């Protein structure tokens, strides 16, 4: 039995609140450990620790800060198998998928090594008579990240790496469902040479989230999770004067045009719809074939592929996907399938009865495929976050585009077509933050930014890429003139330099 406390000031600290949550091993349904849930007082103590350490880190030049991250990357690579095993056991992902989770986080750390360049300001010589103007980017101070269960390595690294590279101290509040990897990342950062207090991992629930939102010393919050919680954090955080980026739910559509390569489209839907048991904010959960013949052919090909999906324990590298994260979430996803049947959708493949021999207590579910889903159904409107794909038939391209634009979520979308004009029109007109053309999961590379529109994202700046450096810094502009060039007398009009 593993007992997770917190990681504060470069060392493990046991929980003091007396409250704990269970950490399960989804592949066999056993209790893996307990995680302490921080009180407001514990969170406040972690912030005080971070606040005391941050000025010294901010005074460290960006190149030396980047060297710590470089050493951290070496350590992550050295411990990659260990991290992937922890992740798979606590989340349920297969080992290869867990390694992909880690790798996409590593790529953002790699970009954060460019902090010496990204933090450069601007300079204008001779902006006026004897006057120079320059700007500089400075850290905010203490910032925080609240991260979800579905990417326990990637999203913490997306948040902490650029924040630390910019000279901030960071409070990480990971999901209480799978805290093992975030805690290990904290240890590896200290081993890499990060000063104690610059990265603190505080486990908790709503009490610690509210403490983060309300703490006057926390200047910014980055959040990824559900839309209702994202809206709550964004609204309350902004009202407290904080900078907030909050990313919420998704219902990602994939448009399949009549001229699409059907083999490619089916392969894409299977991987994007069912990988990680559908527990991805960028999963394709809605397939939109254009035209009846396209829809009939798509469903005909999808059914045997979904039926043949290999579900297995997290340690089975040959499995297509593993169990869901908790029994409660498994029952929630099954409940959505029950709902879809009641709403009148055609359940072409039913994975609700799946059990894993030898792992009967695991949180498993087979792939489910719905056909004839309509836009008025809840299974279309709401994020299911499981291995469930809905086929919504569109009569033409205009209807498919409108369907995507009308949905309340706008995280990711894709179109499969051989027609460049259609692809270009779609990319231009679709009201979604990330678009794929013959790419099912259009997660941008780390030197671009990641973020959804509409009720999938709240805030002006996205994750990673240049936006991360803007989010975690504030710009100061200096206008200077030296005594030798100062004229006599006072000036009572606004200075004019041109």
Coordinates of C-alpha atoms in Angstrom, one line a residue:
X1 CA 0.0 0.0 0.0
X2 CA 1.5 3.3 -1.1
X3 CA 0.8 6.4 1.0
X4 CA 1.2 9.6 -0.9
X5 CA 1.6 12.8 1.1
X6 CA 2.9 16.0 -0.6
X7 CA 6.2 17.2 -2.0
X8 CA 7.0 20.6 -0.5
X9 CA 10.3 22.4 -0.2
X10 CA 12.1 19.6 -2.0
X11 CA 11.0 16.8 0.4
X12 CA 8.1 14.5 1.1
X13 CA 5.7 15.8 3.7
X14 CA 2.9 13.6 5.2
X15 CA -0.6 14.9 5.0
X16 CA -1.9 16.6 8.1
X17 CA -5.6 17.1 7.3
X18 CA -6.6 13.6 8.2
X19 CA -8.5 13.3 4.9
X20 CA -7.4 10.8 2.2
X21 CA -8.6 9.5 -1.1
X22 CA -8.2 6.0 -2.6
X23 CA -5.8 5.4 -5.5
X24 CA -6.9 2.4 -7.5
X25 CA -5.1 0.1 -9.9
X26 CA -7.7 -0.1 -12.7
X27 CA -6.4 -3.2 -14.5
X28 CA -7.3 -5.5 -11.6
X29 CA -9.5 -3.3 -9.4
X30 CA -7.2 -3.5 -6.4
X31 CA -6.5 -0.6 -4.0
X32 CA -3.0 0.6 -4.8
X33 CA -2.7 3.3 -2.2
X34 CA -4.0 6.3 -0.3
X35 CA -3.3 10.0 -1.1
X36 CA -3.5 12.8 1.4
X37 CA -6.0 15.6 0.6
X38 CA -4.5 18.9 1.6
X39 CA -6.2 21.4 3.9
X40 CA -6.2 25.1 3.2
X41 CA -3.5 25.5 5.8
X42 CA -1.3 23.0 4.1
X43 CA -1.7 24.7 0.7
X44 CA -0.9 28.1 2.3
X45 CA 2.3 26.6 3.8
X46 CA 3.4 25.3 0.4
X47 CA 2.8 28.8 -1.1
X48 CA 4.8 30.4 1.6
X49 CA 7.6 28.0 0.9
X50 CA 7.4 28.8 -2.8
X51 CA 7.2 32.6 -2.2
X52 CA 10.4 32.5 -0.1
X53 CA 12.3 30.5 -2.8
X54 CA 11.1 32.3 -5.9
X55 CA 13.2 35.6 -5.8
X56 CA 16.5 33.6 -5.8
X57 CA 15.3 31.5 -8.8
X58 CA 14.1 34.6 -10.7
X59 CA 17.6 36.1 -10.2
X60 CA 19.1 33.0 -11.8
X61 CA 19.8 33.8 -15.4
X62 CA 17.5 32.0 -18.0
X63 CA 20.3 29.9 -19.4
X64 CA 21.1 28.4 -16.0
X65 CA 17.4 27.8 -15.4
X66 CA 17.3 26.0 -18.8
X67 CA 20.2 23.8 -17.8
X68 CA 18.2 22.5 -14.8
X69 CA 15.4 21.5 -17.3
X70 CA 18.0 19.9 -19.5
X71 CA 19.2 17.7 -16.7
X72 CA 15.5 17.0 -15.8
X73 CA 15.0 15.7 -19.4
X74 CA 18.0 13.3 -19.0
X75 CA 16.5 12.0 -15.7
X76 CA 13.0 11.5 -17.3
X77 CA 14.6 9.5 -20.1
X78 CA 16.6 7.4 -17.6
X79 CA 13.5 6.7 -15.6
X80 CA 11.1 6.4 -18.5
X81 CA 10.2 2.7 -17.9
X82 CA 9.6 3.4 -14.2
X83 CA 7.4 6.4 -14.9
X84 CA 5.4 4.6 -17.6
X85 CA 4.8 1.7 -15.2
X86 CA 3.5 4.0 -12.5
X87 CA 1.3 5.8 -14.9
X88 CA -0.2 2.7 -16.4
X89 CA -0.9 1.1 -13.1
X90 CA -2.7 4.2 -11.7
X91 CA -4.4 5.5 -14.8
X92 CA -5.0 2.2 -16.8
X93 CA -3.3 3.2 -20.0
X94 CA -1.2 0.6 -21.8
X95 CA 2.5 1.0 -21.3
X96 CA 3.1 2.2 -24.9
X97 CA 0.3 4.8 -24.5
X98 CA 1.8 5.8 -21.1
X99 CA 5.2 6.4 -22.8
X100 CA 3.4 8.6 -25.4
X101 CA 1.9 10.6 -22.5
X102 CA 5.4 11.2 -21.1
X103 CA 6.9 12.0 -24.5
X104 CA 4.4 14.7 -25.3
X105 CA 5.2 16.3 -22.0
X106 CA 9.0 16.0 -22.7
X107 CA 8.5 17.9 -25.9
X108 CA 7.2 20.9 -24.1
X109 CA 10.1 20.8 -21.7
X110 CA 12.4 20.7 -24.7
X111 CA 10.8 23.9 -26.0
X112 CA 11.1 25.5 -22.6
X113 CA 14.9 25.2 -22.9
X114 CA 14.5 28.1 -25.3
X115 CA 13.6 30.4 -22.5
X116 CA 16.8 32.6 -23.0
X117 CA 15.4 33.4 -26.4
X118 CA 11.7 33.5 -25.6
X119 CA 12.2 35.9 -22.7
X120 CA 14.1 38.5 -24.7
X121 CA 12.4 41.9 -24.8
X122 CA 12.5 44.7 -27.4
X123 CA 14.8 47.7 -27.7
X124 CA 14.5 50.9 -29.7
X125 CA 17.5 53.2 -29.8
X126 CA 16.7 56.9 -30.3
X127 CA 13.0 56.7 -29.9
X128 CA 13.2 60.4 -29.2
X129 CA 15.9 63.0 -28.7
X130 CA 18.3 61.2 -26.4
X131 CA 15.6 58.7 -25.4
X132 CA 15.8 54.9 -25.6
X133 CA 12.9 52.5 -24.9
X134 CA 13.2 48.8 -24.0
X135 CA 11.0 46.1 -22.6
X136 CA 11.6 43.1 -20.5
X137 CA 9.7 40.0 -19.5
X138 CA 9.7 39.2 -15.8
X139 CA 8.2 36.3 -13.9
X140 CA 4.9 36.6 -12.1
X141 CA 6.0 35.1 -8.8
X142 CA 4.2 32.1 -7.5
X143 CA 1.9 30.4 -10.0
X144 CA -0.2 27.2 -9.9
X145 CA -1.4 24.3 -12.1
X146 CA -4.4 22.1 -11.5
X147 CA -4.1 19.1 -13.8
X148 CA -6.4 16.2 -14.7
X149 CA -6.2 12.4 -14.3
X150 CA -6.1 11.5 -18.0
X151 CA -2.6 12.8 -18.7
X152 CA -0.7 12.6 -15.4
X153 CA 2.7 13.2 -17.0
X154 CA 2.1 15.3 -20.0
X155 CA -0.1 18.1 -18.7
X156 CA 1.9 18.7 -15.5
X157 CA 5.0 19.1 -17.7
X158 CA 3.0 21.4 -20.0
X159 CA 2.3 23.6 -17.1
X160 CA 5.4 23.5 -14.9
X161 CA 8.2 23.6 -17.5
X162 CA 7.5 27.0 -19.1
X163 CA 6.5 28.4 -15.7
X164 CA 9.7 27.4 -14.1
X165 CA 11.8 28.4 -17.1
X166 CA 10.3 31.9 -16.8
X167 CA 11.6 32.2 -13.2
X168 CA 8.4 31.5 -11.3
X169 CA 7.8 29.1 -8.4
X170 CA 5.1 26.5 -9.2
X171 CA 2.4 24.8 -7.1
X172 CA 1.2 21.7 -8.8
X173 CA -2.2 20.2 -7.7
X174 CA -2.5 17.0 -9.7
X175 CA -5.4 14.7 -9.9
X176 CA -5.9 12.7 -6.7
X177 CA -6.8 9.6 -8.9
X178 CA -3.2 9.1 -10.1
X179 CA -0.7 11.2 -8.1
X180 CA 2.3 8.8 -8.5
X181 CA 3.9 10.3 -11.6
X182 CA 3.5 14.0 -10.5
X183 CA 5.2 13.2 -7.2
X184 CA 8.0 11.4 -9.0
X185 CA 8.5 14.4 -11.3
X186 CA 8.9 16.6 -8.3
X187 CA 11.7 14.3 -7.0
X188 CA 13.5 14.3 -10.4
X189 CA 13.4 18.1 -10.6
X190 CA 15.2 18.3 -7.3
X191 CA 17.7 15.7 -8.5
X192 CA 18.2 17.9 -11.6
X193 CA 19.3 20.8 -9.4
X194 CA 16.0 22.8 -9.0
X195 CA 16.2 24.7 -5.8
X196 CA 13.8 23.4 -3.1
X197 CA 10.5 25.3 -3.0
X198 CA 10.4 26.1 -6.7
X199 CA 8.2 23.1 -7.5
X200 CA 5.8 21.9 -4.9
X201 CA 3.3 19.1 -5.4
X202 CA 0.2 19.4 -3.2
X203 CA -2.3 16.7 -3.5
X204 CA -5.9 17.5 -2.8
X205 CA -9.5 18.0 -3.8
X206 CA -11.9 21.0 -3.9
X207 CA -10.6 22.4 -0.6
X208 CA -7.1 22.8 -2.0
X209 CA -8.4 24.0 -5.4
X210 CA -10.4 26.8 -3.6
X211 CA -7.3 27.6 -1.5
X212 CA -5.3 28.0 -4.7
X213 CA -8.0 30.3 -6.3
X214 CA -8.2 32.5 -3.2
X215 CA -4.6 32.6 -2.1
X216 CA -3.4 36.2 -2.6
X217 CA 0.2 35.2 -3.3
X218 CA -0.7 33.0 -6.3
X219 CA -0.6 35.2 -9.4
X220 CA -1.8 32.8 -12.1
X221 CA -3.6 29.5 -12.5
X222 CA -3.5 27.0 -15.3
X223 CA -6.2 24.4 -15.3
X224 CA -7.2 21.4 -17.5
X225 CA -10.4 19.4 -16.7
X226 CA -14.1 19.5 -17.1
X227 CA -15.9 22.6 -18.4
X228 CA -18.0 23.2 -15.3
X229 CA -14.9 23.2 -13.1
X230 CA -13.0 25.2 -15.6
X231 CA -15.7 27.9 -15.7
X232 CA -15.7 27.9 -11.9
X233 CA -12.0 28.3 -11.6
X234 CA -11.9 30.9 -14.3
X235 CA -14.7 33.1 -12.9
X236 CA -13.6 32.9 -9.3
X237 CA -9.9 33.2 -10.1
X238 CA -10.4 36.3 -12.4
X239 CA -12.6 37.9 -9.7
X240 CA -9.6 37.5 -7.4
X241 CA -7.4 39.4 -9.8
X242 CA -5.5 36.3 -11.0
X243 CA -4.4 35.5 -14.6
X244 CA -6.3 32.2 -15.5
X245 CA -6.2 29.8 -18.4
X246 CA -8.8 27.0 -18.0
X247 CA -9.4 24.3 -20.5
X248 CA -12.5 22.2 -20.3
X249 CA -14.5 19.5 -22.1
X250 CA -14.7 18.5 -25.7
X251 CA -16.9 16.8 -28.3
X252 CA -14.5 16.5 -31.3
X253 CA -16.1 15.9 -34.7
X254 CA -14.4 14.2 -37.7
X255 CA -15.9 14.9 -41.0
X256 CA -15.6 12.2 -43.7
X257 CA -16.2 13.5 -47.2
X258 CA -17.4 11.2 -50.0
X259 CA -13.9 11.4 -51.7
X260 CA -12.0 10.5 -48.5
X261 CA -9.6 7.5 -48.4
X262 CA -12.0 5.3 -46.5
X263 CA -9.3 2.9 -45.3
X264 CA -7.4 5.9 -43.9
X265 CA -10.5 7.4 -42.3
X266 CA -11.5 4.1 -40.6
X267 CA -8.0 3.6 -39.2
X268 CA -8.0 7.2 -37.9
X269 CA -11.4 6.8 -36.2
X270 CA -10.4 3.6 -34.5
X271 CA -7.2 5.0 -33.1
X272 CA -8.6 8.4 -32.2
X273 CA -11.9 7.2 -30.9
X274 CA -10.8 4.3 -28.8
X275 CA -7.2 4.9 -27.8
X276 CA -6.7 5.4 -24.1
X277 CA -10.3 4.0 -23.7
X278 CA -11.5 7.4 -25.1
X279 CA -10.2 9.2 -22.0
X280 CA -8.7 12.0 -24.0
X281 CA -9.9 15.6 -24.5
X282 CA -8.8 15.3 -28.1
X283 CA -10.4 12.0 -28.8
X284 CA -12.7 11.8 -31.8
X285 CA -16.1 11.0 -30.3
X286 CA -18.3 12.0 -33.3
X287 CA -17.9 10.7 -36.8
X288 CA -19.8 12.8 -39.4
X289 CA -20.0 11.0 -42.8
X290 CA -21.3 13.2 -45.6
X291 CA -23.9 11.5 -47.7
X292 CA -25.8 8.3 -47.1
X293 CA -23.5 6.1 -49.2
X294 CA -20.5 7.4 -47.3
X295 CA -22.2 6.7 -44.0
X296 CA -23.3 3.2 -44.9
X297 CA -19.8 2.3 -46.1
X298 CA -18.2 3.9 -43.0
X299 CA -20.4 2.0 -40.6
X300 CA -20.0 -1.2 -42.5
X301 CA -16.2 -1.0 -42.1
X302 CA -16.2 0.3 -38.5
X303 CA -18.4 -2.5 -37.0
X304 CA -15.9 -5.4 -37.5
X305 CA -13.0 -3.2 -36.5
X306 CA -14.7 -2.1 -33.2
X307 CA -15.7 -5.7 -32.5
X308 CA -12.1 -6.8 -32.9
X309 CA -10.5 -4.2 -30.6
X310 CA -8.2 -5.8 -28.1
X311 CA -8.9 -4.7 -24.6
X312 CA -6.2 -5.8 -22.1
X313 CA -4.5 -5.0 -18.8
X314 CA -2.2 -2.0 -18.7
X315 CA 0.9 -4.2 -18.8
X316 CA -0.1 -5.8 -22.1
X317 CA 1.8 -3.9 -24.8
X318 CA -0.3 -5.5 -27.5
X319 CA -3.6 -4.3 -26.2
X320 CA -5.4 -1.5 -28.1
X321 CA -6.6 0.1 -24.9
X322 CA -6.8 -0.8 -21.2
X323 CA -9.4 -0.2 -18.4
X324 CA -11.0 3.1 -17.4
X325 CA -9.6 5.0 -14.5
X326 CA -12.1 4.1 -11.8
X327 CA -15.2 1.9 -11.3
X328 CA -17.3 5.0 -10.8
X329 CA -16.2 6.4 -14.2
X330 CA -16.8 3.0 -15.8
X331 CA -20.4 3.0 -14.6
X332 CA -20.8 6.6 -15.8
X333 CA -19.7 5.6 -19.3
X334 CA -22.0 2.6 -19.3
X335 CA -24.8 4.8 -18.2
X336 CA -24.3 7.0 -21.3
X337 CA -24.6 3.9 -23.5
X338 CA -27.8 3.0 -21.7
X339 CA -29.0 6.5 -22.3
X340 CA -28.2 6.4 -26.0
X341 CA -30.2 3.3 -26.5
X342 CA -33.2 4.9 -24.7
X343 CA -32.8 8.0 -26.9
X344 CA -33.2 5.9 -30.0
X345 CA -29.7 5.7 -31.4
X346 CA -28.7 2.4 -33.0
X347 CA -26.1 0.5 -30.9
X348 CA -24.2 -1.2 -33.7
X349 CA -21.5 -2.5 -31.3
X350 CA -22.1 -3.0 -27.6
X351 CA -19.1 -3.3 -25.3
X352 CA -20.8 -3.0 -22.0
X353 CA -20.6 -6.7 -21.2
X354 CA -16.9 -7.1 -21.7
X355 CA -14.9 -8.8 -18.9
X356 CA -11.2 -9.6 -18.8
X357 CA -10.3 -13.2 -17.9
X358 CA -8.1 -13.1 -14.9
X359 CA -8.9 -9.5 -14.3
X360 CA -12.6 -9.7 -13.5
X361 CA -12.5 -6.9 -11.0
X362 CA -10.8 -4.5 -13.4
X363 CA -12.6 -1.5 -14.8
X364 CA -13.0 -2.8 -18.3
X365 CA -15.3 -2.0 -21.1
X366 CA -15.3 -2.9 -24.8
X367 CA -15.7 -0.5 -27.6
X368 CA -19.2 0.8 -28.3
X369 CA -20.4 2.2 -31.7
X370 CA -23.6 4.2 -32.2
X371 CA -25.2 4.9 -35.5
X372 CA -28.1 7.2 -36.4
X373 CA -27.2 9.6 -33.6
X374 CA -28.9 13.0 -33.8
X375 CA -27.8 16.4 -32.6
X376 CA -30.7 16.5 -30.1
X377 CA -29.5 13.5 -28.1
X378 CA -27.5 13.9 -24.9
X379 CA -25.0 11.3 -26.1
X380 CA -24.2 13.8 -28.9
X381 CA -24.3 17.0 -26.7
X382 CA -22.3 15.8 -23.7
X383 CA -18.7 14.5 -23.3
X384 CA -18.8 10.8 -22.5
X385 CA -15.0 10.3 -22.0
X386 CA -15.0 6.6 -22.8
X387 CA -14.6 4.1 -25.7
X388 CA -17.9 5.3 -27.4
X389 CA -18.0 6.6 -30.9
X390 CA -21.2 8.2 -32.3
X391 CA -22.0 8.4 -36.0
X392 CA -24.1 11.4 -37.0
X393 CA -25.0 11.4 -40.6
X394 CA -24.9 14.7 -42.6
X395 CA -26.6 15.2 -45.9
X396 CA -23.9 17.5 -47.3
X397 CA -20.7 19.4 -46.4
X398 CA -22.6 22.5 -45.3
X399 CA -24.6 20.6 -42.8
X400 CA -21.5 18.9 -41.4
X401 CA -19.7 22.2 -41.0
X402 CA -22.8 23.8 -39.3
X403 CA -23.0 20.8 -37.0
X404 CA -19.5 21.3 -35.8
X405 CA -19.8 25.0 -35.5
X406 CA -23.1 24.8 -33.6
X407 CA -21.8 22.5 -30.8
X408 CA -21.0 24.2 -27.5
X409 CA -17.5 22.7 -27.5
X410 CA -14.7 23.7 -29.8
X411 CA -11.6 21.9 -28.8
X412 CA -10.5 19.8 -31.8
X413 CA -11.9 18.7 -35.1
X414 CA -10.8 17.0 -38.3
X415 CA -11.8 16.6 -41.9
X416 CA -10.8 13.7 -44.2
X417 CA -10.9 14.5 -47.9
X418 CA -8.8 14.5 -51.1
X419 CA -10.2 17.9 -52.1
X420 CA -7.9 20.8 -51.2
X421 CA -10.6 23.4 -51.7
X422 CA -12.9 21.7 -49.2
X423 CA -10.1 21.2 -46.7
X424 CA -9.1 24.9 -47.0
X425 CA -12.6 26.1 -46.6
X426 CA -13.2 23.9 -43.6
X427 CA -10.0 25.0 -41.9
X428 CA -11.0 28.7 -42.5
X429 CA -14.6 28.5 -41.4
X430 CA -14.8 25.9 -38.6
X431 CA -15.2 27.5 -35.2
X432 CA -12.8 25.2 -33.4
X433 CA -9.4 25.9 -31.9
X434 CA -7.4 23.0 -33.4
X435 CA -8.1 21.6 -36.8
X436 CA -6.7 18.4 -38.5
X437 CA -6.8 17.8 -42.3
X438 CA -6.5 14.1 -42.7
X439 CA -5.1 14.1 -39.2
X440 CA -7.5 12.8 -36.6
X441 CA -6.0 14.2 -33.4
X442 CA -4.6 17.6 -34.3
X443 CA -2.6 18.2 -31.1
X444 CA 0.0 20.8 -32.2
X445 CA 3.7 20.3 -31.7
X446 CA 5.1 21.9 -28.6
X447 CA 6.4 25.0 -30.3
X448 CA 2.8 25.9 -31.3
X449 CA 0.0 26.6 -28.8
X450 CA -2.7 24.2 -27.7
X451 CA -6.2 25.4 -26.8
X452 CA -9.9 25.1 -27.6
X453 CA -12.6 27.6 -28.3
X454 CA -16.1 28.2 -27.1
X455 CA -16.8 26.3 -23.8
X456 CA -13.6 24.2 -24.3
X457 CA -11.3 27.0 -23.2
X458 CA -11.4 30.1 -21.0
X459 CA -8.8 32.8 -21.1
X460 CA -6.8 34.7 -23.7
X461 CA -3.6 32.6 -23.8
X462 CA -3.2 28.9 -24.6
X463 CA -0.9 26.2 -23.4
X464 CA 2.7 25.7 -24.5
X465 CA 4.4 27.4 -27.4
X466 CA 4.9 31.2 -27.3
X467 CA 1.7 31.7 -25.4
X468 CA 3.1 29.8 -22.4
X469 CA 5.9 32.4 -22.0
X470 CA 3.4 35.2 -22.3
X471 CA 1.1 33.7 -19.8
X472 CA 3.8 33.1 -17.1
X473 CA 5.5 36.5 -17.5
X474 CA 4.5 40.2 -17.3
X475 CA 6.0 42.8 -19.6
X476 CA 7.7 45.9 -18.2
X477 CA 8.6 48.8 -20.6
X478 CA 11.3 51.3 -19.7
X479 CA 11.7 54.7 -21.2
X480 CA 15.1 56.3 -20.4
X481 CA 16.8 59.6 -21.0
X482 CA 20.2 60.5 -19.5
X483 CA 21.1 63.8 -17.8
X484 CA 23.4 65.1 -20.6
X485 CA 20.4 65.2 -22.9
X486 CA 17.8 66.6 -20.5
X487 CA 16.7 70.1 -21.4
X488 CA 16.0 72.9 -18.9
X489 CA 12.5 73.6 -17.6
X490 CA 9.4 71.5 -16.8
X491 CA 7.2 69.8 -19.4
X492 CA 3.5 70.1 -18.9
X493 CA 2.3 68.4 -22.1
X494 CA 2.4 64.7 -22.8
X495 CA 5.9 63.8 -24.1
X496 CA 6.1 63.6 -27.9
X497 CA 9.1 61.7 -29.1
X498 CA 8.7 61.5 -32.8

